[in-house]
């Protein structure tokens, strides 16, 4: 006698439920084969949507993260959020201006979103922002730029 594990039992249940499902579809939605095919496709689509929404570990993890985030916001309230925003402002660097700078000054060479290729090293990058005066920690500026370029 063959050994029946959980996967085999599930396959048998699916196969045995196929006949009643076909009978139900044919009785409920007529004998026209096009209608039955369309209804079968709808059932399969809704089943796959159900499995992606409720039987997926990723979906449950996303729901849990959202629930924890909402709970944290409810518990700490807006005060914690405002503290986080001011903390982000004090630690923001690199072309993160609080106001729109449009049109850009004529002496600015690049535009935001422009892809550039370094002439000497050949690497490519995307311009994410610009500042006329660098907004970065002093130690970083001293490390990256010689004193002659620091203004």
PDB file of C-alpha atoms in Angstrom, residues 4-145:
ATOM      1  CA  UNK A   4      -0.049   8.933   1.633  1.00  0.00           C
ATOM      2  CA  UNK A   5       1.491  12.193   2.812  1.00  0.00           C
ATOM      3  CA  UNK A   6      -0.059  15.664   3.024  1.00  0.00           C
ATOM      4  CA  UNK A   7       0.796  16.658  -0.552  1.00  0.00           C
ATOM      5  CA  UNK A   8      -0.787  13.526  -2.008  1.00  0.00           C
ATOM      6  CA  UNK A   9      -3.878  13.993   0.156  1.00  0.00           C
ATOM      7  CA  UNK A  10      -4.230  17.588  -1.064  1.00  0.00           C
ATOM      8  CA  UNK A  11      -3.916  16.485  -4.690  1.00  0.00           C
ATOM      9  CA  UNK A  12      -6.602  13.836  -4.199  1.00  0.00           C
ATOM     10  CA  UNK A  13      -8.930  16.394  -2.578  1.00  0.00           C
ATOM     11  CA  UNK A  14      -8.444  18.829  -5.466  1.00  0.00           C
ATOM     12  CA  UNK A  15      -9.122  16.110  -8.031  1.00  0.00           C
ATOM     13  CA  UNK A  16     -12.230  14.905  -6.186  1.00  0.00           C
ATOM     14  CA  UNK A  17     -13.568  18.455  -5.857  1.00  0.00           C
ATOM     15  CA  UNK A  18     -13.140  19.122  -9.593  1.00  0.00           C
ATOM     16  CA  UNK A  19     -16.154  17.005 -10.579  1.00  0.00           C
ATOM     17  CA  UNK A  20     -18.646  18.737  -8.246  1.00  0.00           C
ATOM     18  CA  UNK A  21     -17.245  22.111  -9.310  1.00  0.00           C
ATOM     19  CA  UNK A  22     -17.778  21.269 -12.976  1.00  0.00           C
ATOM     20  CA  UNK A  23     -21.307  20.055 -12.258  1.00  0.00           C
ATOM     21  CA  UNK A  24     -22.100  23.240 -10.294  1.00  0.00           C
ATOM     22  CA  UNK A  25     -20.780  25.469 -13.090  1.00  0.00           C
ATOM     23  CA  UNK A  26     -22.723  23.605 -15.789  1.00  0.00           C
ATOM     24  CA  UNK A  27     -25.979  23.714 -13.787  1.00  0.00           C
ATOM     25  CA  UNK A  28     -25.647  27.318 -12.701  1.00  0.00           C
ATOM     26  CA  UNK A  29     -24.293  28.955 -15.838  1.00  0.00           C
ATOM     27  CA  UNK A  30     -25.908  26.987 -18.638  1.00  0.00           C
ATOM     28  CA  UNK A  31     -24.737  24.468 -21.135  1.00  0.00           C
ATOM     29  CA  UNK A  32     -22.984  26.865 -23.493  1.00  0.00           C
ATOM     30  CA  UNK A  33     -19.313  25.888 -23.489  1.00  0.00           C
ATOM     31  CA  UNK A  34     -18.123  29.491 -23.940  1.00  0.00           C
ATOM     32  CA  UNK A  35     -19.981  30.574 -20.783  1.00  0.00           C
ATOM     33  CA  UNK A  36     -18.551  27.650 -18.829  1.00  0.00           C
ATOM     34  CA  UNK A  37     -15.022  28.408 -19.992  1.00  0.00           C
ATOM     35  CA  UNK A  38     -15.423  32.076 -19.092  1.00  0.00           C
ATOM     36  CA  UNK A  39     -16.789  31.205 -15.645  1.00  0.00           C
ATOM     37  CA  UNK A  40     -14.013  28.689 -15.053  1.00  0.00           C
ATOM     38  CA  UNK A  41     -11.424  31.327 -15.945  1.00  0.00           C
ATOM     39  CA  UNK A  42     -13.060  33.769 -13.508  1.00  0.00           C
ATOM     40  CA  UNK A  43     -12.990  31.183 -10.729  1.00  0.00           C
ATOM     41  CA  UNK A  44      -9.336  30.395 -11.398  1.00  0.00           C
ATOM     42  CA  UNK A  45      -8.465  34.120 -11.442  1.00  0.00           C
ATOM     43  CA  UNK A  46     -10.260  34.750  -8.155  1.00  0.00           C
ATOM     44  CA  UNK A  47      -8.582  31.692  -6.602  1.00  0.00           C
ATOM     45  CA  UNK A  48      -5.133  32.915  -7.631  1.00  0.00           C
ATOM     46  CA  UNK A  49      -5.963  36.383  -6.291  1.00  0.00           C
ATOM     47  CA  UNK A  50      -7.091  34.802  -3.023  1.00  0.00           C
ATOM     48  CA  UNK A  51      -3.917  32.732  -2.721  1.00  0.00           C
ATOM     49  CA  UNK A  52      -1.713  35.761  -3.393  1.00  0.00           C
ATOM     50  CA  UNK A  53      -3.612  37.863  -0.856  1.00  0.00           C
ATOM     51  CA  UNK A  54      -4.169  35.415   1.972  1.00  0.00           C
ATOM     52  CA  UNK A  55      -1.968  32.342   1.512  1.00  0.00           C
ATOM     53  CA  UNK A  56       1.292  34.179   0.802  1.00  0.00           C
ATOM     54  CA  UNK A  57       3.820  34.766   3.556  1.00  0.00           C
ATOM     55  CA  UNK A  58       4.895  38.033   1.914  1.00  0.00           C
ATOM     56  CA  UNK A  59       1.336  39.366   2.031  1.00  0.00           C
ATOM     57  CA  UNK A  60       1.024  38.497   5.715  1.00  0.00           C
ATOM     58  CA  UNK A  61       4.421  40.077   6.445  1.00  0.00           C
ATOM     59  CA  UNK A  62       3.323  43.277   4.682  1.00  0.00           C
ATOM     60  CA  UNK A  63       0.073  43.330   6.659  1.00  0.00           C
ATOM     61  CA  UNK A  64       1.981  42.817   9.901  1.00  0.00           C
ATOM     62  CA  UNK A  65       4.398  45.664   9.084  1.00  0.00           C
ATOM     63  CA  UNK A  66       1.491  47.964   8.259  1.00  0.00           C
ATOM     64  CA  UNK A  67      -0.321  47.001  11.449  1.00  0.00           C
ATOM     65  CA  UNK A  68       2.809  47.585  13.552  1.00  0.00           C
ATOM     66  CA  UNK A  69       3.379  50.944  11.885  1.00  0.00           C
ATOM     67  CA  UNK A  70      -0.216  52.021  12.519  1.00  0.00           C
ATOM     68  CA  UNK A  71      -0.025  50.812  16.115  1.00  0.00           C
ATOM     69  CA  UNK A  72       3.240  52.677  16.667  1.00  0.00           C
ATOM     70  CA  UNK A  73       1.763  55.878  15.202  1.00  0.00           C
ATOM     71  CA  UNK A  74      -1.348  55.497  17.353  1.00  0.00           C
ATOM     72  CA  UNK A  75       0.672  54.817  20.507  1.00  0.00           C
ATOM     73  CA  UNK A  76       3.272  57.569  20.112  1.00  0.00           C
ATOM     74  CA  UNK A  77       0.991  60.017  18.345  1.00  0.00           C
ATOM     75  CA  UNK A  78       2.055  62.955  16.214  1.00  0.00           C
ATOM     76  CA  UNK A  79       4.649  64.150  18.732  1.00  0.00           C
ATOM     77  CA  UNK A  80       7.044  61.309  17.865  1.00  0.00           C
ATOM     78  CA  UNK A  81       6.557  61.900  14.150  1.00  0.00           C
ATOM     79  CA  UNK A  82       7.399  65.603  14.483  1.00  0.00           C
ATOM     80  CA  UNK A  83      10.537  64.765  16.476  1.00  0.00           C
ATOM     81  CA  UNK A  84      11.596  62.383  13.731  1.00  0.00           C
ATOM     82  CA  UNK A  85      11.013  65.047  11.068  1.00  0.00           C
ATOM     83  CA  UNK A  86      13.130  67.657  12.848  1.00  0.00           C
ATOM     84  CA  UNK A  87      15.835  65.061  13.412  1.00  0.00           C
ATOM     85  CA  UNK A  88      15.816  64.255   9.708  1.00  0.00           C
ATOM     86  CA  UNK A  89      16.188  67.962   8.868  1.00  0.00           C
ATOM     87  CA  UNK A  90      19.256  68.335  11.078  1.00  0.00           C
ATOM     88  CA  UNK A  91      20.900  65.294   9.480  1.00  0.00           C
ATOM     89  CA  UNK A  92      19.917  65.930   5.871  1.00  0.00           C
ATOM     90  CA  UNK A  93      22.731  66.484   3.424  1.00  0.00           C
ATOM     91  CA  UNK A  94      23.359  66.567  -0.290  1.00  0.00           C
ATOM     92  CA  UNK A  95      20.965  68.716  -2.305  1.00  0.00           C
ATOM     93  CA  UNK A  96      17.899  68.376  -0.109  1.00  0.00           C
ATOM     94  CA  UNK A  97      16.517  71.880  -0.233  1.00  0.00           C
ATOM     95  CA  UNK A  98      13.288  72.836   1.503  1.00  0.00           C
ATOM     96  CA  UNK A  99      12.202  75.127  -1.321  1.00  0.00           C
ATOM     97  CA  UNK A 100      11.900  74.715  -5.079  1.00  0.00           C
ATOM     98  CA  UNK A 101      14.796  76.247  -6.989  1.00  0.00           C
ATOM     99  CA  UNK A 102      13.371  76.902 -10.409  1.00  0.00           C
ATOM    100  CA  UNK A 103      14.618  77.974 -12.842  1.00  0.00           C
ATOM    101  CA  UNK A 104      18.135  76.829 -12.077  1.00  0.00           C
ATOM    102  CA  UNK A 105      20.923  79.422 -12.191  1.00  0.00           C
ATOM    103  CA  UNK A 106      22.895  79.631 -15.419  1.00  0.00           C
ATOM    104  CA  UNK A 107      26.191  78.576 -13.854  1.00  0.00           C
ATOM    105  CA  UNK A 108      24.757  75.182 -12.782  1.00  0.00           C
ATOM    106  CA  UNK A 109      25.913  72.621 -15.380  1.00  0.00           C
ATOM    107  CA  UNK A 110      23.694  69.616 -14.708  1.00  0.00           C
ATOM    108  CA  UNK A 111      19.981  68.932 -14.311  1.00  0.00           C
ATOM    109  CA  UNK A 112      18.277  66.631 -11.824  1.00  0.00           C
ATOM    110  CA  UNK A 113      17.746  63.214 -13.415  1.00  0.00           C
ATOM    111  CA  UNK A 114      20.575  63.626 -15.889  1.00  0.00           C
ATOM    112  CA  UNK A 115      22.825  60.579 -16.345  1.00  0.00           C
ATOM    113  CA  UNK A 116      26.522  61.436 -16.290  1.00  0.00           C
ATOM    114  CA  UNK A 117      29.688  59.438 -17.032  1.00  0.00           C
ATOM    115  CA  UNK A 118      32.907  60.296 -15.191  1.00  0.00           C
ATOM    116  CA  UNK A 119      35.559  61.364 -17.721  1.00  0.00           C
ATOM    117  CA  UNK A 120      38.549  59.836 -15.971  1.00  0.00           C
ATOM    118  CA  UNK A 121      37.158  56.772 -14.158  1.00  0.00           C
ATOM    119  CA  UNK A 122      34.281  55.874 -16.496  1.00  0.00           C
ATOM    120  CA  UNK A 123      31.611  55.192 -13.865  1.00  0.00           C
ATOM    121  CA  UNK A 124      28.102  56.484 -14.441  1.00  0.00           C
ATOM    122  CA  UNK A 125      25.659  58.140 -12.085  1.00  0.00           C
ATOM    123  CA  UNK A 126      22.451  60.122 -11.917  1.00  0.00           C
ATOM    124  CA  UNK A 127      22.182  63.707 -10.689  1.00  0.00           C
ATOM    125  CA  UNK A 128      19.780  63.594  -7.727  1.00  0.00           C
ATOM    126  CA  UNK A 129      20.057  67.245  -6.759  1.00  0.00           C
ATOM    127  CA  UNK A 130      22.284  70.283  -6.599  1.00  0.00           C
ATOM    128  CA  UNK A 131      23.269  72.962  -4.123  1.00  0.00           C
ATOM    129  CA  UNK A 132      25.228  76.125  -4.781  1.00  0.00           C
ATOM    130  CA  UNK A 133      26.896  75.665  -1.387  1.00  0.00           C
ATOM    131  CA  UNK A 134      27.566  72.136  -0.149  1.00  0.00           C
ATOM    132  CA  UNK A 135      25.343  70.905   2.689  1.00  0.00           C
ATOM    133  CA  UNK A 136      27.498  68.159   4.169  1.00  0.00           C
ATOM    134  CA  UNK A 137      29.442  67.520   7.378  1.00  0.00           C
ATOM    135  CA  UNK A 138      32.700  69.460   7.555  1.00  0.00           C
ATOM    136  CA  UNK A 139      34.781  66.311   8.071  1.00  0.00           C
ATOM    137  CA  UNK A 140      33.322  64.754   4.916  1.00  0.00           C
ATOM    138  CA  UNK A 141      34.023  67.907   2.890  1.00  0.00           C
ATOM    139  CA  UNK A 142      37.619  68.072   4.193  1.00  0.00           C
ATOM    140  CA  UNK A 143      38.150  64.425   3.301  1.00  0.00           C
ATOM    141  CA  UNK A 144      36.666  64.664  -0.216  1.00  0.00           C
ATOM    142  CA  UNK A 145      37.803  68.117  -1.342  1.00  0.00           C
TER     143      UNK A 145
END
